[in-house]
Amino acid sequence: MVTIREVAERAGVSLGTVSRVLNNHPSVRPAVRAKVNVAIQDLGYVPNPAAQSLRSARTRTIGLIVPDLLSSMTVELVRGVEDAVRPLGYALLVAESRFDPAHEAIHITNLLDRRVDGLLISPLESVSAVERAVTPSGIPTVLIQLRQPRRELPSAFVDEGPAIRSAVAELVAAGHRRVAFVHSAARVAGGRHRRELFRGTMAEHGITEGDELDGVFSDAEGCRRLVIELLRRPNRPTALVVGVHQFVPAALRAIREAGLEVGRDLSVIAFGDSEWARSMSPALSAIFVDQREHAEGAVDLLMRVMSGDRSGPMSIRSESVFIRRESCQPPRVEVAA
Amino acid sequence: MVTIREVAERAGVSLGTVSRVLNNHPSVRPAVRAKVNVAIQDLGYVPNPAAQSLRSARTRTIGLIVPDLLSSMTVELVRGVEDAVRPLGYALLVAESRFDPAHEAIHITNLLDRRVDGLLISPLESVSAVERAVTPSGIPTVLIQLRQPRRELPSAFVDEGPAIRSAVAELVAAGHRRVAFVHSAARVAGGRHRRELFRGTMAEHGITEGDELDGVFSDAEGCRRLVIELLRRPNRPTALVVGVHQFVPAALRAIREAGLEVGRDLSVIAFGDSEWARSMSPALSAIFVDQREHAEGAVDLLMRVMSGDRSGPMSIRSESVFIRRESCQPPRVEVAA
DNA sequence: CTGAAAGCGCTAACAG
DNA sequence: CTGTTAGCGCTTTCAG
């Protein structure tokens, strides 16, 4: 392996100078800098990251923990982070907590042990567990994909108020009154919060019924069973909101198994969007977040924290939007309360 | 940060001994080993990976390049690799080539520069480009998700012959003769190969027409346009095979836009499977690979190569299966040739 | 079986 | 502006 020493010899300078060139230290004469660069080129020299890390105590690596890569929104978030971080010279270590707090804890430990320079975490239900795991290490951490900012740690959050308001307005205007809201049981920060926001907004429209139509599940099969059960009730809902995108397929399957048709028999709105949701027939209405933008904001914030800059705000906000598609229709039959 | 030296002092032994305990070197007396472990626990010592790497010239990291994380099969592959590699003490660096050879090249360079101990690559069209990029470094590399083994580099491949044979048998038995095959233009190794295998198998059943129904595209929009065009022909196909899973939504949208209904008007088979494909209505027939198994095989092979063991076979085979679902039906109208 | 010692390749402080 | 030097924390001989 070619080392800095060989580059120095070839360029006829000392190690220190080569190092300075490598790190863009200003105090190198252009002529010398050029000479060194030529030597680097000729030799095909690439710095040894382990040596750099050992010496500088920085790994130029940042860790990212997401709940689940099986959602296209998460993948877009990962890409957004990757694209934001790479130009800054950082590599990205991605880990999936898979909706399991134990996994989440393990990944946090792993990433800390690997001495990442910064950490981006989309936490599961317990923010305080994350905080406790992360704080002692002192490694800069930013929470992402929250629904509201947290004081414990710097955070990037998505305000879903506006999107939920337009979704509800849409449903109510179309004549829906019995709307079910299903989400996964306390596994992703935000499920419950979304539901509360949704019910609150419904109440603003004078619709207070429906609480009994809400439900939580813990996996795809649970989601399917829950939705089937809801749809078989004598007074079934005319619209369904699915709080977690990953479980939309399960919900759709349940609707089909209940003998109903999306749009015609039951309006559907999903949190999150995907190529599949857009392309299915009928296309699915969605509450959508620009993950790329969210990612950029989060990385900005993380970089600020990493540089020790505590002057700006310690949270950053994105907004989600409601996209109406064919899956939202007026209810066929007005069901009396 | 607590170092090995402090552990040594606390345990009353020398650095070397602590290191030996860390690396499970057999020649440490159990009593001493226990003493050291206690000290490690007490101090909460975690080895510095940079120092370990620098000294041992191994990073305990393996790189994985996949074309695209927006496919659930790829995610399953990533998980399979992750789960296979973690118990062996390796971390995984995942990179997406995003169907772009330039990205692929950059990621290869990046990972090599980061001194990964091994590389797993699901190559795009040019295996030889990958070989050229990887070989000079001498870093053990295994190609994955191929359709046939390669001599240039150790490889894990999926034999799609059996699955394609049962898919074709199914289609032909149902009465289909005009079957279109669309795949993405030379972007993923295997597209063309799949088509050839498919056409060859059709020919074995005496069906030689249909070549003019095949097409390639380069993105979702291209796929949509291609499928619409195919379906508007006077003598349109009665079945459609989509060679790349990611583009299934685009194809479905095209079918809808052409005013046709999956199953009833047009049978559809997709390469690859996903929760969405299973749950849509009608459910999509699929050619499916156990990515987990594929991943395990690939990791096994990589570990063999990394250990310098050249005795076993340098390729490993998985098999895909055909899963018939509702999207395959007999054609409604027999179209005369 | 264990201790001592020599670096791995690089950065940063200090001279000059 | 550039050279010299002292380690960063660890693994791995080599003695004992």
PDB file of C-alpha atoms in Angstrom, chain B residues 109-237:
ATOM      1  CA  THR B 109     -13.755   3.352  -5.653  1.00  0.00           C
ATOM      2  CA  ASN B 110     -15.167   4.717  -2.432  1.00  0.00           C
ATOM      3  CA  LEU B 111     -15.456   1.348  -0.827  1.00  0.00           C
ATOM      4  CA  LEU B 112     -12.004   0.299  -1.929  1.00  0.00           C
ATOM      5  CA  ASP B 113     -10.583   3.565  -0.612  1.00  0.00           C
ATOM      6  CA  ARG B 114     -12.306   2.874   2.679  1.00  0.00           C
ATOM      7  CA  ARG B 115     -10.410  -0.405   2.712  1.00  0.00           C
ATOM      8  CA  VAL B 116     -13.364  -2.732   3.076  1.00  0.00           C
ATOM      9  CA  ASP B 117     -12.253  -6.310   3.667  1.00  0.00           C
ATOM     10  CA  GLY B 118     -14.608  -7.672   1.051  1.00  0.00           C
ATOM     11  CA  LEU B 119     -17.038  -6.537  -1.568  1.00  0.00           C
ATOM     12  CA  LEU B 120     -20.391  -7.832  -2.706  1.00  0.00           C
ATOM     13  CA  ILE B 121     -21.633  -6.321  -5.944  1.00  0.00           C
ATOM     14  CA  SER B 122     -24.844  -6.740  -7.830  1.00  0.00           C
ATOM     15  CA  PRO B 123     -23.452  -5.402 -11.085  1.00  0.00           C
ATOM     16  CA  LEU B 124     -25.220  -3.316 -13.705  1.00  0.00           C
ATOM     17  CA  GLU B 125     -24.689  -4.152 -17.324  1.00  0.00           C
ATOM     18  CA  SER B 126     -20.925  -4.346 -17.446  1.00  0.00           C
ATOM     19  CA  VAL B 127     -19.347  -7.077 -15.379  1.00  0.00           C
ATOM     20  CA  SER B 128     -16.004  -6.439 -17.015  1.00  0.00           C
ATOM     21  CA  ALA B 129     -16.030  -2.804 -15.888  1.00  0.00           C
ATOM     22  CA  VAL B 130     -16.581  -4.017 -12.355  1.00  0.00           C
ATOM     23  CA  GLU B 131     -13.834  -6.549 -12.723  1.00  0.00           C
ATOM     24  CA  ARG B 132     -11.398  -3.937 -13.991  1.00  0.00           C
ATOM     25  CA  ALA B 133     -12.226  -1.587 -11.147  1.00  0.00           C
ATOM     26  CA  VAL B 134     -11.899  -4.212  -8.487  1.00  0.00           C
ATOM     27  CA  THR B 135      -9.077  -6.486  -9.543  1.00  0.00           C
ATOM     28  CA  PRO B 136      -6.086  -4.156  -9.109  1.00  0.00           C
ATOM     29  CA  SER B 137      -6.987  -3.610  -5.486  1.00  0.00           C
ATOM     30  CA  GLY B 138      -6.912  -7.311  -4.800  1.00  0.00           C
ATOM     31  CA  ILE B 139      -9.882  -6.955  -2.494  1.00  0.00           C
ATOM     32  CA  PRO B 140     -11.971 -10.123  -2.380  1.00  0.00           C
ATOM     33  CA  THR B 141     -15.126  -9.561  -4.386  1.00  0.00           C
ATOM     34  CA  VAL B 142     -18.184 -11.650  -5.080  1.00  0.00           C
ATOM     35  CA  LEU B 143     -20.748 -10.784  -7.712  1.00  0.00           C
ATOM     36  CA  ILE B 144     -24.327 -11.338  -6.669  1.00  0.00           C
ATOM     37  CA  GLN B 145     -27.774 -11.536  -8.194  1.00  0.00           C
ATOM     38  CA  LEU B 146     -26.404 -12.742 -11.495  1.00  0.00           C
ATOM     39  CA  ARG B 147     -28.368 -14.976 -13.832  1.00  0.00           C
ATOM     40  CA  GLN B 148     -25.390 -17.145 -14.649  1.00  0.00           C
ATOM     41  CA  PRO B 149     -21.991 -17.679 -13.065  1.00  0.00           C
ATOM     42  CA  ARG B 150     -19.015 -15.701 -14.376  1.00  0.00           C
ATOM     43  CA  ARG B 151     -15.466 -16.786 -14.694  1.00  0.00           C
ATOM     44  CA  GLU B 152     -14.010 -13.338 -14.092  1.00  0.00           C
ATOM     45  CA  LEU B 153     -15.041 -13.180 -10.453  1.00  0.00           C
ATOM     46  CA  PRO B 154     -16.592 -15.483  -7.890  1.00  0.00           C
ATOM     47  CA  SER B 155     -20.338 -15.176  -8.199  1.00  0.00           C
ATOM     48  CA  ALA B 156     -23.673 -16.025  -6.670  1.00  0.00           C
ATOM     49  CA  PHE B 157     -26.316 -16.529  -9.321  1.00  0.00           C
ATOM     50  CA  VAL B 158     -29.978 -17.330  -9.606  1.00  0.00           C
ATOM     51  CA  ASP B 159     -31.042 -19.951 -12.088  1.00  0.00           C
ATOM     52  CA  GLU B 160     -34.341 -18.710 -13.413  1.00  0.00           C
ATOM     53  CA  GLY B 161     -34.800 -21.586 -15.837  1.00  0.00           C
ATOM     54  CA  PRO B 162     -37.149 -23.637 -13.691  1.00  0.00           C
ATOM     55  CA  ALA B 163     -39.369 -20.705 -12.746  1.00  0.00           C
ATOM     56  CA  ILE B 164     -39.569 -19.463 -16.294  1.00  0.00           C
ATOM     57  CA  ARG B 165     -40.431 -22.964 -17.462  1.00  0.00           C
ATOM     58  CA  SER B 166     -43.388 -23.214 -15.121  1.00  0.00           C
ATOM     59  CA  ALA B 167     -44.544 -19.698 -15.917  1.00  0.00           C
ATOM     60  CA  VAL B 168     -44.482 -20.420 -19.627  1.00  0.00           C
ATOM     61  CA  ALA B 169     -46.182 -23.773 -19.167  1.00  0.00           C
ATOM     62  CA  GLU B 170     -48.904 -22.016 -17.219  1.00  0.00           C
ATOM     63  CA  LEU B 171     -49.421 -19.314 -19.827  1.00  0.00           C
ATOM     64  CA  VAL B 172     -49.432 -21.731 -22.725  1.00  0.00           C
ATOM     65  CA  ALA B 173     -51.792 -24.156 -21.029  1.00  0.00           C
ATOM     66  CA  ALA B 174     -54.189 -21.282 -20.381  1.00  0.00           C
ATOM     67  CA  GLY B 175     -54.160 -20.512 -24.073  1.00  0.00           C
ATOM     68  CA  HIS B 176     -51.855 -17.526 -24.324  1.00  0.00           C
ATOM     69  CA  ARG B 177     -49.833 -17.205 -27.494  1.00  0.00           C
ATOM     70  CA  ARG B 178     -49.145 -13.513 -27.800  1.00  0.00           C
ATOM     71  CA  VAL B 179     -47.063 -12.655 -24.762  1.00  0.00           C
ATOM     72  CA  ALA B 180     -45.086  -9.430 -24.451  1.00  0.00           C
ATOM     73  CA  PHE B 181     -41.854  -9.225 -22.492  1.00  0.00           C
ATOM     74  CA  VAL B 182     -40.633  -5.827 -21.377  1.00  0.00           C
ATOM     75  CA  HIS B 183     -37.479  -5.104 -19.454  1.00  0.00           C
ATOM     76  CA  SER B 184     -35.249  -2.211 -18.663  1.00  0.00           C
ATOM     77  CA  ALA B 185     -32.565  -1.406 -21.184  1.00  0.00           C
ATOM     78  CA  ALA B 186     -29.383  -3.262 -20.340  1.00  0.00           C
ATOM     79  CA  ARG B 187     -29.264  -1.642 -16.930  1.00  0.00           C
ATOM     80  CA  VAL B 188     -29.347  -4.649 -14.744  1.00  0.00           C
ATOM     81  CA  ALA B 189     -27.376  -7.688 -15.698  1.00  0.00           C
ATOM     82  CA  GLY B 190     -30.001 -10.268 -16.479  1.00  0.00           C
ATOM     83  CA  GLY B 191     -32.745  -8.388 -18.289  1.00  0.00           C
ATOM     84  CA  ARG B 192     -31.753  -9.566 -21.720  1.00  0.00           C
ATOM     85  CA  HIS B 193     -30.872 -12.978 -20.399  1.00  0.00           C
ATOM     86  CA  ARG B 194     -34.307 -13.362 -18.897  1.00  0.00           C
ATOM     87  CA  ARG B 195     -35.885 -12.439 -22.174  1.00  0.00           C
ATOM     88  CA  GLU B 196     -33.832 -14.967 -24.090  1.00  0.00           C
ATOM     89  CA  LEU B 197     -34.637 -17.661 -21.600  1.00  0.00           C
ATOM     90  CA  PHE B 198     -38.278 -16.745 -21.833  1.00  0.00           C
ATOM     91  CA  ARG B 199     -38.409 -16.731 -25.631  1.00  0.00           C
ATOM     92  CA  GLY B 200     -36.437 -19.948 -25.795  1.00  0.00           C
ATOM     93  CA  THR B 201     -38.881 -21.643 -23.489  1.00  0.00           C
ATOM     94  CA  MET B 202     -41.824 -20.319 -25.475  1.00  0.00           C
ATOM     95  CA  ALA B 203     -40.233 -21.765 -28.594  1.00  0.00           C
ATOM     96  CA  GLU B 204     -39.983 -25.138 -26.898  1.00  0.00           C
ATOM     97  CA  HIS B 205     -43.725 -24.960 -26.638  1.00  0.00           C
ATOM     98  CA  GLY B 206     -43.911 -24.267 -30.333  1.00  0.00           C
ATOM     99  CA  ILE B 207     -44.648 -20.582 -29.921  1.00  0.00           C
ATOM    100  CA  THR B 208     -42.257 -18.592 -32.023  1.00  0.00           C
ATOM    101  CA  GLU B 209     -44.337 -15.485 -32.549  1.00  0.00           C
ATOM    102  CA  GLY B 210     -44.122 -12.639 -30.102  1.00  0.00           C
ATOM    103  CA  ASP B 211     -40.648 -11.251 -30.668  1.00  0.00           C
ATOM    104  CA  GLU B 212     -42.177  -8.092 -32.034  1.00  0.00           C
ATOM    105  CA  LEU B 213     -43.990  -7.679 -28.718  1.00  0.00           C
ATOM    106  CA  ASP B 214     -40.812  -7.329 -26.722  1.00  0.00           C
ATOM    107  CA  GLY B 215     -39.427  -4.022 -25.706  1.00  0.00           C
ATOM    108  CA  VAL B 216     -36.948  -2.247 -23.521  1.00  0.00           C
ATOM    109  CA  PHE B 217     -37.238   1.033 -21.705  1.00  0.00           C
ATOM    110  CA  SER B 218     -34.952   3.118 -19.629  1.00  0.00           C
ATOM    111  CA  ASP B 219     -37.146   4.537 -16.891  1.00  0.00           C
ATOM    112  CA  ALA B 220     -40.622   4.381 -15.394  1.00  0.00           C
ATOM    113  CA  GLU B 221     -42.015   6.825 -17.914  1.00  0.00           C
ATOM    114  CA  GLY B 222     -40.477   4.858 -20.773  1.00  0.00           C
ATOM    115  CA  CYS B 223     -41.987   1.690 -19.389  1.00  0.00           C
ATOM    116  CA  ARG B 224     -45.396   3.277 -19.210  1.00  0.00           C
ATOM    117  CA  ARG B 225     -45.213   4.540 -22.777  1.00  0.00           C
ATOM    118  CA  LEU B 226     -43.947   1.241 -24.088  1.00  0.00           C
ATOM    119  CA  VAL B 227     -46.708  -0.762 -22.462  1.00  0.00           C
ATOM    120  CA  ILE B 228     -49.409   1.618 -23.633  1.00  0.00           C
ATOM    121  CA  GLU B 229     -48.063   1.385 -27.152  1.00  0.00           C
ATOM    122  CA  LEU B 230     -48.034  -2.414 -27.003  1.00  0.00           C
ATOM    123  CA  LEU B 231     -51.579  -2.549 -25.710  1.00  0.00           C
ATOM    124  CA  ARG B 232     -52.960  -0.211 -28.353  1.00  0.00           C
ATOM    125  CA  ARG B 233     -51.741  -2.317 -31.206  1.00  0.00           C
ATOM    126  CA  PRO B 234     -54.523  -3.920 -33.211  1.00  0.00           C
ATOM    127  CA  ASN B 235     -53.170  -7.331 -32.390  1.00  0.00           C
ATOM    128  CA  ARG B 236     -52.317  -6.696 -28.785  1.00  0.00           C
ATOM    129  CA  PRO B 237     -50.725  -9.262 -26.457  1.00  0.00           C
TER     130      PRO B 237
END
